[in-house]
Amino acid sequence: MMSCSGNLVWDVNKRSIGYNEPNAVRINYLGRREFVQRLKLEATLNVHDGCVNTISWNDTGEYILSGSDDTNLVITNPYNRKVKATIRSGHRANIFSAKFMPQTSDQQIISCSGDGIIYYTHTEKSPDINRQCQFTCHYGTAYEIMTVPNDPYTFLSCGEDGTVRWFDLRMKTSCTKEDCKDDILINCRRAATSISICPLVPYYLAVGCSDSSVRIYDRRMLGTRATGNYMGRGTTGMCVRFVPAHLSNKLCRVTSLCYSGDGQEVLVSYSSDYIYLFDPKNDQARELKGPSEERREELRQPPVKRLRLRGDWSDTGPRARPESERERDGEQSQNVSLMQRMSDMLSRWFEEASEAQSSRGTTRSQTRPRADQNTCVSVCVPSIGVWEPCHSSSTVSVERSAGASSIKEKTQSVSASVAGTSPGAPSSSTGPGGSRASTAEPVLSLHYSTEGTTTSTIKLDFTDEWVAAPHTDPVCEAGGASSSTQGYMPTQAPAQVSSVGESLTASPLERSQVVGAEDTSGGCRRERSAAARIQELFRRRKERREMEESETQNIRRPSVKMVYKGHRNSRTMIKESCFWGNNFVMSGSDCGHIFIWDRHTGEHLMLLEADNHVVNCLQPHPYDPILASSGIDYDIKVWSPLEVSPSFNRVLADEVITRNELMLEETRNTITVPASFMLRMLASLNHIRTDRLEGDRSEGSGQENEDEQ
C-alpha cells in the first residue's frame, strides 16, 4: 500500500526522466482504490475563451490537445502550464473533436465541428494553407474523429447525417465536392454520434447511434467508393449489435463509446440513461424480442413534459436542485435566473395546454376546423437563429435534449408549425347550435414526434376551445404526415405537409428520392402525388428492413455485463465515459462532478467537483496517474493523487446521486428551444386575439347597420 504521497510523486518523477518503465506507475498504483480516492485538483489551464468540448493527450503524454467553442486548437504542456501552440483552426462552428495523427511528431491534427466540416491541420504550415485542407462531406454536425493506432494516414469520422466516413490523406487532403459520398464507409440511417476502434485489433470499429444501438463492424469487409469496393447499406460487415433490453423501444443517443485496453469489453454511455459494459463476444441477448407495434407507436410519439430555453443551465452544476426539492424548500424567486423563469413559464404554458387538450377527449379528435378559418402563422428559423420569412408555411428550429447552435446542448432539430387565424380569414366562428365562440381563449394542441434521422416535429395548433361541427369537405394530406387525431395540417400549405412527412420518414441520404413531393403549386392531385412518393419510400424502407432482419441472424447480440449509475447525462451531446486502468470506470455529469466506479462491481468510489455546470470530457494520461477534464467552464483541469489520505465523502456522494436520479427523471424528454421560439408563440397568440377582437367589432357594426335598416 502507498504510505504517503511522496512515494508516488517520486515514482512519477523517475518515469519522467526515463529511470522507470512507462507502465511501472500504472502497474504499481493505478489499480488501487486508494489511488482514486486521493485525487485532488493539481492545475487549472485557462487556455480557451469558450467551453472546452474536446481534450486528448499525445502518445507520450507530454501535451494536451484541446478544442473549444472559441474555434481554436490549443496544445498545452500540463506540467509547466505553458501553451506550446494556439492554432486558429478555420472552423466556423464549435469544435467537437480533435486528435493528433499517430506517428507525426504531434505536427498533424484532425478536427471536426458542429457545421460538419473536418480540418486537416499541420502545425508547421501557414493558416492559409491549413484552411484549404478541409473536408465538407458531412452535412449536419460531425461528432467525433477517430484515428487508427500506428496509422499516420487514415482517420474516421461520424456525424448527424448517419454516416461513418473513412478518409485517406494519401489520396486527398481536402474535399469540397457537393453531396460527396466518396468516403462513406457505413450508412447507419440514424445519427452516428460516437465511434471507437479496438486498440489491439484495430479493424473492429464500434459505432454508437441515436436509436440506442451500438454496432460493431469488421472493417476488412467494408470499403468506400473512393477505394472502389463500397458495399452499400445494410448489415455488411456488422458482427455485433448491442442494445440494452429496456432501451430496445426507445431512442437514446449514445454520447460515448470506449474499448477497454485489452479490447475485450466496450463501455457505452446513453443520453438520459446510464452507462453499460458489455462483452462483444457475448451472444446471450439474441432471444430478446423487439418492440411490439404498440410500443413502436409509443416510440414514435414520446411525451413532452418540459420546455427549456437555450442557455438556461440552471439545472446543472453542483448547486442545482430538483424541482421538487426547490418547491419544498420554498426557493425565493429573486434567486432564480431570468432564463430559469422563462423556462418555467414555457413549461407551465405547455402543461396547461396539454391538460386542456386532454380534457377535450376523443370528441376533439373526431372533428376538424374548417381550413379557411385557420392558416399558419410562422417563420423559418435556421440553426444559426436568424429569422427569415417564408411562404404560407414554415418551421421553427429548436433542440431536443434527448439531442447545436450551442455545441454544448444536445442538438436534435425539431420543426414546429403554429396554426392561428390569418388576417384575411373570417374572425368569427360558430359552434354547434349557432353559438358564437369568438371570445374563447385559443387552445394549444401539442403533438411531438421524433421519427427520422435528424429531425423531430412539434405541431402546435392554436384553435378554439369549442368543438366544431364535423366538416365533410375533403382535406388532402400528404402521406399520412399527421393523423387527424393529433390536429390538422392546413390545406393552404401542401409543401409543408410533404416536407414534414419526408423529414419524419427519410434519412438525409434518401431525401433526394422524394424531392418531387415538395411542390407548392396545384391542389389535391399534386398532394396525392406527394403522398404516393412518400408511400413508395415507406414501402422500400419496409422491404429493406425485412431483408436486413433476415441478414442479422449471424450477428451477435450481447447482454449487459455491468451498469454504472449515479451520474446525470441529459444536457450535452458530449459526455465521455472511459476506463482508467483495469479496475475503474469514470464519467462526467450534468451535476458538475466526476464519477468513478469500481469496474467489476459498479460500486461508487469517488466524487470530484470539477465544473460549475457540466463535466463533458475525461482523458486519463497514457502513463502517469493524471486525469484531465473539461466541460462548460472555459478551462482544462488536471487531477492527480495529491491527498495525503483517501478523502471520499460518501454522505455527500449519496446526496448527489439521489438528486441526479430525481433530476434525470424530471428532464427526460425535455426540449431545448431558443428564446425566439417563445417570443414567436406569444406573438402568434396576441395576433389571434387581436384578429378576433377586430372581427367582433366589425360583426357588431354590421349587425347594428342591419338593425337600422
XYZ file of C-alpha atoms in Angstrom:
709
model
C 0.000 0.000 0.000
C 1.051 3.597 -0.549
C 2.105 5.001 2.798
C 2.385 8.605 1.640
C 2.060 10.694 -1.460
C 5.811 11.191 -1.669
C 6.386 7.644 -2.910
C 4.025 8.167 -5.814
C 5.453 11.563 -6.693
C 8.979 10.162 -6.653
C 7.989 7.265 -8.903
C 6.318 9.662 -11.339
C 9.483 11.778 -11.454
C 11.618 8.699 -12.112
C 9.363 7.757 -15.003
C 9.551 11.255 -16.488
C 13.383 11.134 -16.588
C 13.384 7.637 -18.058
C 14.534 5.817 -14.922
C 11.419 3.637 -14.728
C 9.419 1.872 -17.394
C 6.419 3.945 -18.539
C 3.916 1.367 -17.294
C 5.553 0.924 -13.865
C 3.442 3.627 -12.220
C 0.222 2.265 -13.709
C 1.032 -1.262 -12.547
C 2.033 -0.235 -9.014
C -0.610 2.376 -8.253
C -3.457 2.718 -10.728
C -5.328 -0.445 -9.779
C -5.764 0.525 -6.127
C -8.926 2.052 -4.706
C -6.794 4.283 -2.501
C -5.343 5.872 -5.629
C -8.605 7.310 -6.984
C -9.748 8.378 -3.519
C -6.674 10.596 -3.177
C -7.270 12.554 -6.370
C -7.035 16.329 -5.999
C -7.076 19.295 -8.354
C -3.463 19.973 -9.300
C -3.730 22.609 -12.035
C -6.230 24.691 -13.995
C -5.265 25.521 -17.579
C -7.006 28.720 -18.724
C -6.221 28.434 -22.411
C -9.615 28.990 -24.066
C -12.316 31.644 -24.320
C -15.188 29.191 -24.626
C -16.435 25.843 -23.393
C -13.842 23.120 -23.934
C -15.552 20.287 -25.834
C -12.614 18.007 -26.602
C -9.296 17.103 -24.972
C -6.766 14.415 -25.867
C -3.206 13.522 -24.872
C -0.433 12.942 -27.336
C 1.178 9.485 -27.445
C 3.944 10.353 -24.961
C 1.685 12.189 -22.538
C 3.673 15.432 -22.771
C 0.924 17.599 -24.252
C -2.833 18.046 -24.237
C -4.661 18.993 -27.435
C -7.934 20.840 -26.819
C -10.722 22.330 -28.932
C -13.348 24.815 -27.863
C -16.330 26.978 -28.712
C -13.791 29.699 -29.492
C -12.845 27.558 -32.561
C -9.178 27.476 -31.514
C -6.994 24.394 -31.190
C -4.530 24.668 -28.299
C -1.537 22.445 -27.454
C -0.596 22.774 -23.772
C 2.093 21.323 -21.530
C 0.180 20.439 -18.331
C 3.352 20.068 -16.280
C 4.680 23.611 -16.660
C 1.223 25.044 -17.607
C 2.642 26.639 -20.749
C 0.944 26.806 -24.137
C 3.009 25.311 -26.920
C 0.748 26.485 -29.753
C -2.592 28.207 -30.303
C -3.995 27.456 -33.745
C -6.818 29.331 -35.438
C -8.462 26.251 -36.836
C -10.612 27.771 -39.574
C -13.728 26.194 -38.082
C -16.766 28.447 -38.112
C -18.664 26.398 -35.505
C -17.800 24.926 -32.133
C -15.149 22.215 -32.278
C -16.457 18.808 -31.209
C -13.434 16.546 -31.575
C -9.702 16.901 -32.247
C -6.920 14.301 -32.376
C -3.209 14.146 -33.112
C -2.448 11.897 -36.083
C -0.261 8.990 -34.873
C 3.464 8.986 -35.661
C 3.531 12.557 -36.963
C 5.541 14.102 -34.098
C 2.343 15.864 -32.997
C 2.502 18.096 -36.065
C -0.669 16.896 -37.785
C -4.139 17.345 -36.288
C -7.610 16.298 -37.425
C -10.619 18.180 -36.028
C -14.374 18.413 -36.683
C -17.082 20.850 -35.682
C -20.789 21.484 -35.387
C -21.153 22.544 -39.028
C -19.882 19.141 -40.210
C -16.549 20.420 -41.564
C -13.344 18.463 -40.906
C -9.964 20.221 -40.962
C -6.564 18.649 -41.529
C -4.096 20.965 -39.802
C -0.304 20.913 -39.984
C 1.209 22.880 -37.135
C 4.264 23.886 -39.210
C 2.267 25.273 -42.136
C 0.628 28.657 -42.538
C -3.048 29.194 -41.615
C -3.870 29.932 -45.257
C -2.579 26.539 -46.367
C -4.302 24.730 -43.495
C -7.646 26.325 -44.312
C -7.500 24.776 -47.752
C -7.271 21.301 -46.199
C -10.918 20.856 -45.319
C -13.473 18.108 -45.886
C -17.057 19.325 -46.247
C -18.525 15.878 -46.890
C -20.696 15.596 -43.754
C -23.912 17.558 -43.633
C -25.116 18.252 -40.151
C -22.900 18.031 -37.108
C -19.720 15.944 -37.234
C -19.445 14.481 -33.743
C -16.195 12.594 -33.487
C -12.840 11.967 -35.130
C -11.101 8.646 -34.590
C -7.522 7.909 -35.594
C -6.233 4.390 -36.254
C -3.418 3.162 -33.953
C 0.017 3.431 -35.620
C -1.534 4.726 -38.856
C -0.442 8.272 -39.800
C -2.525 8.402 -42.997
C -6.147 7.417 -42.331
C -8.870 8.527 -39.936
C -12.605 8.041 -39.452
C -15.460 10.411 -38.639
C -19.136 10.129 -37.748
C -21.990 12.598 -37.857
C -25.625 13.547 -37.654
C -26.122 12.544 -41.301
C -25.899 8.904 -40.207
C -22.622 8.131 -41.961
C -19.232 6.896 -40.831
C -16.591 8.089 -43.277
C -13.061 6.846 -43.836
C -10.515 9.295 -45.225
C -7.043 8.507 -46.572
C -4.697 11.503 -46.626
C -2.525 9.778 -49.235
C -5.407 10.062 -51.685
C -6.552 13.597 -50.847
C -6.097 16.234 -48.165
C -9.309 18.097 -48.910
C -12.743 17.585 -50.401
C -15.348 20.238 -51.102
C -17.437 18.232 -53.539
C -21.146 18.877 -53.150
C -23.132 15.965 -51.726
C -19.979 13.854 -51.577
C -20.433 10.132 -50.984
C -16.925 9.008 -51.970
C -15.661 8.245 -48.464
C -18.747 6.733 -46.833
C -17.755 3.519 -45.082
C -21.048 2.860 -43.255
C -24.502 4.388 -43.648
C -26.352 3.816 -40.380
C -29.516 5.707 -41.452
C -29.544 7.001 -37.892
C -27.349 9.735 -36.492
C -23.917 8.216 -35.767
C -22.902 10.011 -32.588
C -19.800 8.153 -31.389
C -17.169 5.745 -32.689
C -14.349 3.736 -31.151
C -11.629 1.467 -32.538
C -10.427 -1.653 -30.772
C -6.852 -0.852 -29.648
C -5.473 -4.363 -30.132
C -7.482 -5.376 -33.225
C -7.997 -2.028 -34.980
C -10.132 -3.378 -37.819
C -13.002 -3.725 -35.315
C -14.997 -0.492 -35.293
C -17.780 0.284 -32.800
C -20.448 2.806 -33.846
C -22.976 4.338 -31.460
C -26.253 5.545 -32.987
C -29.259 7.606 -31.987
C -31.525 4.521 -31.994
C -29.940 3.155 -28.778
C -27.796 0.675 -30.690
C -24.068 0.040 -30.672
C -22.922 -1.734 -33.818
C -19.507 -3.317 -34.225
C -18.168 -3.770 -37.760
C -15.243 -5.642 -39.226
C -13.604 -3.012 -41.440
C -11.916 -5.697 -43.527
C -15.326 -6.412 -45.055
C -16.065 -2.773 -45.828
C -14.886 -0.217 -48.345
C -15.717 3.167 -49.831
C -16.491 4.388 -53.318
C -13.072 6.009 -53.322
C -11.420 2.626 -52.780
C -13.706 1.004 -55.337
C -15.332 -1.580 -53.062
C -18.215 0.225 -51.353
C -20.628 -2.392 -50.041
C -23.626 -0.099 -49.721
C -26.138 -0.079 -46.904
C -27.358 -2.912 -44.777
C -25.611 -5.181 -42.364
C -22.491 -5.934 -44.398
C -19.537 -6.223 -42.050
C -21.645 -5.973 -38.890
C -20.723 -8.657 -36.388
C -22.210 -7.310 -33.129
C -25.298 -5.268 -32.246
C -25.804 -4.223 -28.640
C -28.966 -2.608 -27.206
C -29.932 -2.754 -23.507
C -33.247 -4.573 -23.262
C -35.171 -1.674 -21.740
C -33.925 0.676 -24.487
C -34.985 -1.537 -27.399
C -38.159 0.524 -27.813
C -36.604 3.938 -27.130
C -34.419 6.388 -28.986
C -31.492 7.122 -26.672
C -28.450 8.684 -28.258
C -25.037 7.225 -27.496
C -22.821 10.016 -26.157
C -19.644 7.980 -25.691
C -18.054 4.687 -26.711
C -14.823 3.254 -25.334
C -12.982 -0.048 -25.754
C -11.093 -1.442 -22.790
C -7.304 -1.559 -23.080
C -7.351 -5.273 -23.899
C -10.215 -4.866 -26.368
C -12.358 -7.419 -24.524
C -15.108 -5.074 -23.337
C -16.927 -1.949 -24.525
C -18.253 0.888 -22.381
C -21.230 2.846 -23.714
C -22.899 5.928 -22.215
C -26.506 6.817 -23.131
C -28.227 10.169 -23.078
C -30.948 10.345 -20.395
C -29.921 6.918 -19.136
C -26.894 5.137 -17.680
C -23.534 3.618 -18.610
C -23.304 -0.018 -19.688
C -20.500 -2.519 -20.046
C -20.750 -5.419 -22.496
C -18.584 -8.151 -23.954
C -18.664 -8.144 -27.790
C -18.131 -11.919 -27.851
C -21.269 -12.487 -25.777
C -24.471 -13.578 -27.546
C -26.941 -14.008 -24.673
C -29.433 -11.326 -25.723
C -30.368 -12.942 -29.034
C -33.652 -14.341 -27.740
C -34.961 -10.956 -26.640
C -37.917 -9.856 -28.770
C -38.164 -6.496 -30.453
C -40.809 -3.929 -29.541
C -44.402 -4.626 -30.490
C -46.303 -2.374 -32.854
C -47.929 -0.661 -29.874
C -44.525 0.005 -28.351
C -43.222 1.227 -31.706
C -46.061 3.728 -31.816
C -45.139 4.859 -28.314
C -41.565 5.165 -29.515
C -42.648 7.460 -32.340
C -44.658 9.719 -30.058
C -42.792 10.357 -26.786
C -44.427 12.731 -24.327
C -43.231 16.268 -23.891
C -43.042 17.112 -20.205
C -40.989 20.301 -20.172
C -39.515 23.011 -22.367
C -36.193 24.662 -21.617
C -34.767 27.832 -23.084
C -31.406 27.563 -24.775
C -28.774 28.984 -22.448
C -30.648 28.014 -19.285
C -28.122 25.970 -17.296
C -30.000 26.313 -14.004
C -30.456 22.538 -13.730
C -26.720 21.850 -13.980
C -23.780 22.175 -11.628
C -23.117 21.220 -8.005
C -25.717 23.658 -6.655
C -28.602 22.573 -8.916
C -31.586 21.079 -7.132
C -34.576 19.007 -8.288
C -37.774 20.937 -8.837
C -39.487 19.004 -6.032
C -36.742 19.990 -3.601
C -36.891 23.646 -4.661
C -40.638 23.709 -4.127
C -40.309 22.008 -0.745
C -37.678 24.465 0.453
C -39.635 27.450 -0.883
C -36.843 28.767 -3.076
C -37.010 32.549 -3.280
C -37.918 33.964 -6.675
C -35.108 36.533 -6.552
C -32.583 33.676 -6.539
C -33.964 32.242 -9.773
C -32.294 33.315 -13.008
C -34.226 35.025 -15.792
C -33.563 32.033 -18.049
C -34.997 29.673 -15.462
C -38.088 31.850 -15.008
C -38.703 31.854 -18.756
C -38.172 28.080 -18.907
C -40.647 27.562 -16.078
C -43.129 29.807 -17.865
C -42.832 27.733 -21.032
C -43.278 24.515 -19.095
C -46.393 25.760 -17.311
C -47.780 27.001 -20.613
C -47.473 23.613 -22.295
C -48.636 21.698 -19.249
C -51.827 23.781 -19.156
C -52.231 23.371 -22.913
C -51.769 19.613 -22.667
C -54.304 19.396 -19.859
C -56.792 21.435 -21.902
C -56.202 19.195 -24.887
C -56.690 16.002 -22.894
C -59.839 17.364 -21.268
C -61.441 17.694 -24.681
C -61.149 13.915 -25.001
C -61.911 11.956 -28.106
C -64.613 14.365 -29.255
C -61.944 16.779 -30.355
C -60.068 14.097 -32.271
C -63.114 13.304 -34.363
C -63.566 16.863 -35.589
C -61.571 19.267 -37.665
C -61.911 23.049 -38.046
C -62.596 24.441 -41.463
C -59.427 25.051 -43.430
C -60.455 28.558 -44.401
C -60.620 29.571 -40.747
C -57.070 28.629 -39.848
C -53.761 29.271 -41.544
C -50.174 29.009 -40.443
C -48.597 31.999 -38.724
C -44.923 31.088 -38.652
C -41.421 31.854 -39.842
C -38.275 29.920 -40.632
C -35.514 29.892 -38.050
C -32.262 28.429 -39.339
C -29.914 26.745 -36.914
C -27.969 29.978 -36.558
C -31.057 31.582 -35.098
C -31.815 34.188 -37.780
C -35.453 34.861 -38.557
C -36.299 34.642 -42.241
C -39.709 34.959 -43.917
C -41.101 32.083 -45.894
C -44.248 31.128 -47.755
C -47.580 30.014 -46.390
C -45.991 27.529 -44.051
C -42.663 27.143 -42.371
C -40.788 25.744 -39.438
C -39.151 26.850 -36.243
C -35.867 25.149 -35.429
C -35.406 24.105 -31.823
C -33.427 21.452 -29.978
C -34.409 18.312 -28.113
C -32.299 17.164 -25.196
C -32.637 13.517 -25.775
C -30.224 15.944 -28.780
C -26.321 22.716 -31.587
C -26.458 26.205 -32.119
C -24.568 25.906 -28.883
C -22.287 22.927 -29.175
C -22.796 22.077 -25.545
C -26.523 21.411 -25.723
C -27.856 18.361 -27.478
C -28.937 19.127 -30.980
C -31.800 17.260 -32.454
C -33.609 19.602 -34.797
C -37.326 19.952 -34.267
C -39.895 21.521 -36.556
C -42.820 23.456 -35.135
C -45.822 24.819 -37.008
C -48.093 27.323 -35.327
C -51.614 27.436 -36.639
C -53.682 30.537 -35.972
C -56.131 32.825 -37.688
C -54.793 34.697 -40.656
C -55.500 38.371 -41.157
C -57.605 37.652 -44.179
C -59.602 34.822 -42.702
C -63.003 35.290 -41.095
C -62.633 36.060 -37.416
C -65.981 34.837 -36.235
C -66.723 31.224 -35.643
C -69.964 29.488 -34.992
C -70.135 26.423 -32.850
C -72.759 23.726 -32.715
C -76.203 25.154 -32.418
C -75.129 28.503 -33.775
C -73.471 29.732 -30.581
C -70.560 32.034 -31.191
C -67.201 31.342 -29.584
C -65.176 34.293 -30.795
C -64.312 35.351 -27.244
C -62.934 31.952 -26.250
C -59.240 31.728 -25.489
C -57.234 29.834 -28.112
C -56.109 26.406 -27.023
C -52.696 24.952 -27.775
C -52.751 21.479 -29.266
C -49.357 19.794 -28.933
C -48.086 16.716 -30.747
C -44.463 15.585 -30.682
C -42.684 13.024 -32.814
C -39.014 12.054 -33.142
C -39.193 9.747 -36.119
C -36.433 10.486 -38.599
C -32.669 10.673 -38.636
C -32.016 14.314 -37.935
C -35.389 15.962 -37.406
C -38.265 15.723 -34.996
C -41.568 17.527 -35.130
C -43.636 19.567 -32.727
C -47.021 20.558 -34.134
C -48.614 23.434 -32.252
C -52.202 24.200 -33.259
C -53.922 27.263 -31.802
C -57.647 26.573 -32.118
C -60.891 27.462 -30.360
C -61.940 25.657 -27.220
C -65.370 24.941 -28.679
C -65.931 21.701 -30.541
C -66.602 22.397 -34.210
C -69.247 20.521 -36.125
C -67.852 17.762 -38.330
C -66.801 19.129 -41.697
C -67.408 16.929 -44.704
C -65.232 18.712 -47.254
C -62.289 16.541 -48.250
C -58.966 17.652 -46.827
C -55.903 16.453 -48.694
C -52.977 15.234 -46.626
C -49.612 14.042 -47.796
C -48.612 10.539 -46.967
C -50.137 10.498 -43.510
C -47.679 13.030 -42.204
C -50.063 13.519 -39.316
C -53.175 11.701 -38.201
C -56.425 13.551 -37.792
C -56.486 12.635 -34.130
C -53.409 14.747 -33.472
C -54.520 18.026 -35.032
C -54.884 19.165 -38.602
C -52.466 20.389 -41.227
C -53.790 23.345 -43.272
C -54.582 22.729 -46.916
C -53.020 26.061 -47.812
C -49.572 24.591 -47.156
C -49.083 21.381 -49.138
C -45.343 21.971 -49.298
C -45.115 21.945 -45.533
C -47.109 18.744 -45.267
C -44.889 16.930 -47.704
C -41.676 18.234 -46.197
C -42.763 17.247 -42.703
C -43.810 13.829 -43.938
C -40.456 13.436 -45.580
C -38.465 14.508 -42.545
C -40.341 12.037 -40.414
C -39.577 9.081 -42.637
C -36.448 9.565 -44.674
C -32.796 9.704 -43.734
C -30.762 12.539 -45.280
C -29.262 10.300 -47.947
C -32.748 9.160 -49.003
C -34.408 12.538 -49.178
C -33.434 13.105 -52.772
C -35.829 10.266 -53.656
C -38.834 12.324 -52.607
C -37.745 15.804 -53.570
C -40.531 15.886 -56.106
C -43.034 15.789 -53.254
C -42.200 19.387 -52.347
C -44.326 21.037 -54.986
C -46.020 24.182 -53.747
C -48.446 24.584 -56.652
C -51.536 22.652 -57.586
C -54.276 21.128 -55.488
C -55.165 17.737 -54.175
C -53.800 15.946 -57.227
C -50.271 17.198 -56.560
C -50.632 16.378 -52.890
C -51.723 12.846 -53.751
C -48.636 12.577 -55.938
C -46.504 13.653 -52.985
C -48.295 11.125 -50.791
C -47.692 8.381 -53.352
C -43.993 9.152 -53.457
C -43.722 9.076 -49.677
C -45.732 5.850 -49.501
C -43.344 4.330 -52.015
C -40.483 5.363 -49.771
C -42.269 3.695 -46.851
C -42.628 0.507 -48.867
C -38.991 0.400 -49.928
C -37.795 1.042 -46.409
C -40.049 -1.720 -45.060
C -38.696 -4.198 -47.612
C -35.143 -3.205 -46.809
C -35.812 -3.557 -43.079
C -37.226 -7.042 -43.557
C -34.245 -8.042 -45.652
C -31.850 -6.722 -43.027
C -33.647 -8.630 -40.275
C -33.033 -11.845 -42.178
C -29.394 -10.885 -42.651
C -28.841 -10.262 -38.932
C -29.224 -13.880 -37.912
C -25.455 -14.296 -37.617
C -24.872 -11.039 -35.730
C -24.045 -11.442 -32.038
C -26.308 -9.670 -29.550
C -24.533 -9.229 -26.212
C -26.292 -8.754 -22.912
C -25.441 -6.129 -20.307
C -22.493 -7.126 -18.148
C -22.498 -4.181 -15.718
C -24.441 -0.944 -15.197
C -22.970 2.244 -13.703
C -25.438 4.700 -12.177
C -25.462 7.860 -10.105
C -24.357 10.447 -12.649
C -26.680 12.506 -14.873
C -26.335 12.658 -18.652
C -29.114 14.661 -20.296
C -27.910 18.156 -21.171
C -24.974 17.726 -23.560
C -24.148 15.606 -26.569
C -20.535 15.150 -25.482
C -20.482 13.190 -22.238
C -17.454 10.942 -22.135
C -17.145 7.795 -20.081
C -13.949 5.753 -20.111
C -11.818 3.143 -18.414
C -8.959 4.087 -16.119
C -6.610 1.176 -15.814
C -8.101 -2.260 -15.328
C -10.265 -1.577 -12.297
C -12.020 1.753 -12.732
C -14.720 3.337 -14.888
C -15.445 7.075 -14.832
C -17.750 9.645 -16.393
C -18.637 13.315 -16.382
C -22.049 14.502 -15.240
C -24.556 17.344 -15.552
C -24.137 17.959 -11.833
C -20.587 19.208 -12.428
C -18.903 16.178 -10.842
C -16.599 13.400 -11.989
C -17.886 9.958 -11.021
C -15.561 6.973 -10.565
C -16.866 3.417 -10.137
C -15.366 0.022 -9.497
C -15.353 -1.563 -12.943
C -16.178 -5.051 -11.693
C -18.840 -4.334 -9.041
C -20.319 -0.959 -10.078
C -19.616 0.447 -6.610
C -19.236 4.202 -6.486
C -15.707 5.008 -5.301
C -15.060 8.726 -5.804
C -16.778 12.030 -6.491
C -14.881 15.134 -7.653
C -16.426 18.575 -8.131
C -14.937 19.585 -11.477
C -17.155 22.189 -13.185
C -19.664 24.908 -12.348
C -22.147 23.341 -14.761
C -21.323 20.145 -16.705
C -18.283 17.870 -16.974
C -18.125 16.615 -20.562
C -14.626 15.312 -21.248
C -12.364 12.956 -19.300
C -8.992 11.802 -20.580
C -6.555 9.766 -18.436
C -2.843 10.240 -19.044
C -1.406 7.365 -21.126
C 1.173 6.512 -18.410
C 1.026 8.731 -15.327
C -1.761 8.672 -12.722
C -3.048 12.012 -14.023
C -6.522 12.867 -15.269
C -7.577 15.793 -17.488
C -11.166 17.036 -17.501
C -13.167 19.802 -19.184
C -16.740 20.975 -19.647
C -18.801 24.141 -19.725
C -16.156 26.099 -17.822
C -13.580 27.789 -20.050
C -10.637 25.774 -18.742
C -8.986 22.360 -18.513
C -8.494 20.834 -15.072
C -5.679 18.430 -14.219
C -6.117 15.961 -11.354
C -3.543 13.791 -9.588
C -3.418 11.769 -6.303
C -2.006 14.512 -4.077
C -4.155 13.977 -0.988
C -2.179 12.502 1.902
C -5.025 10.118 2.761
C -8.170 8.924 0.990
C -10.898 11.571 1.045
C -14.171 10.165 -0.253
C -17.264 11.767 1.302
C -19.839 9.029 0.881
C -22.636 11.007 2.547
C -22.232 13.842 0.035
C -21.977 11.329 -2.801
C -25.277 9.708 -1.783
C -26.990 13.121 -1.723
C -25.680 13.973 -5.185
C -26.724 10.586 -6.562
C -30.244 10.953 -5.150
C -30.617 14.427 -6.666
C -29.269 13.250 -10.002
C -31.807 10.443 -10.172
C -34.675 12.850 -9.468
C -33.437 15.435 -11.968
C -32.766 12.801 -14.608
C -36.418 11.810 -14.418
C -37.535 15.452 -14.443
C -35.554 16.278 -17.563
C -36.393 13.220 -19.664
C -37.909 14.294 -22.994
C -37.182 17.939 -22.261
C -36.951 20.083 -25.364
C -34.473 22.963 -25.570
C -35.800 25.898 -27.573
C -34.384 29.341 -28.432
C -35.867 32.396 -26.755
C -37.167 33.497 -30.166
C -39.400 30.399 -30.149
C -41.326 31.616 -27.125
C -41.460 35.173 -28.445
C -42.982 33.926 -31.701
C -45.520 31.841 -29.807
C -46.559 34.802 -27.680
C -46.745 36.998 -30.773
C -48.947 34.412 -32.507
C -51.311 34.251 -29.546
C -51.533 38.029 -29.457
C -52.158 38.084 -33.220
C -55.024 35.620 -32.884
C -56.624 37.531 -30.040
C -56.325 40.860 -31.889
C -57.924 39.436 -35.037
C -60.819 38.052 -33.044
C -61.439 41.359 -31.302
C -61.393 43.188 -34.638
C -63.721 40.584 -36.082
C -66.143 41.031 -33.184
C -66.173 44.794 -33.683
C -66.791 44.524 -37.412
C -69.564 41.972 -36.907
C -71.125 44.123 -34.223
C -71.062 47.117 -36.543
C -72.616 45.087 -39.329
C -75.367 43.858 -37.021
C -76.171 47.466 -35.965
C -76.470 48.504 -39.611
C -78.862 45.664 -40.273
C -80.971 46.674 -37.284
C -81.148 50.273 -38.529
C -82.363 49.083 -41.923
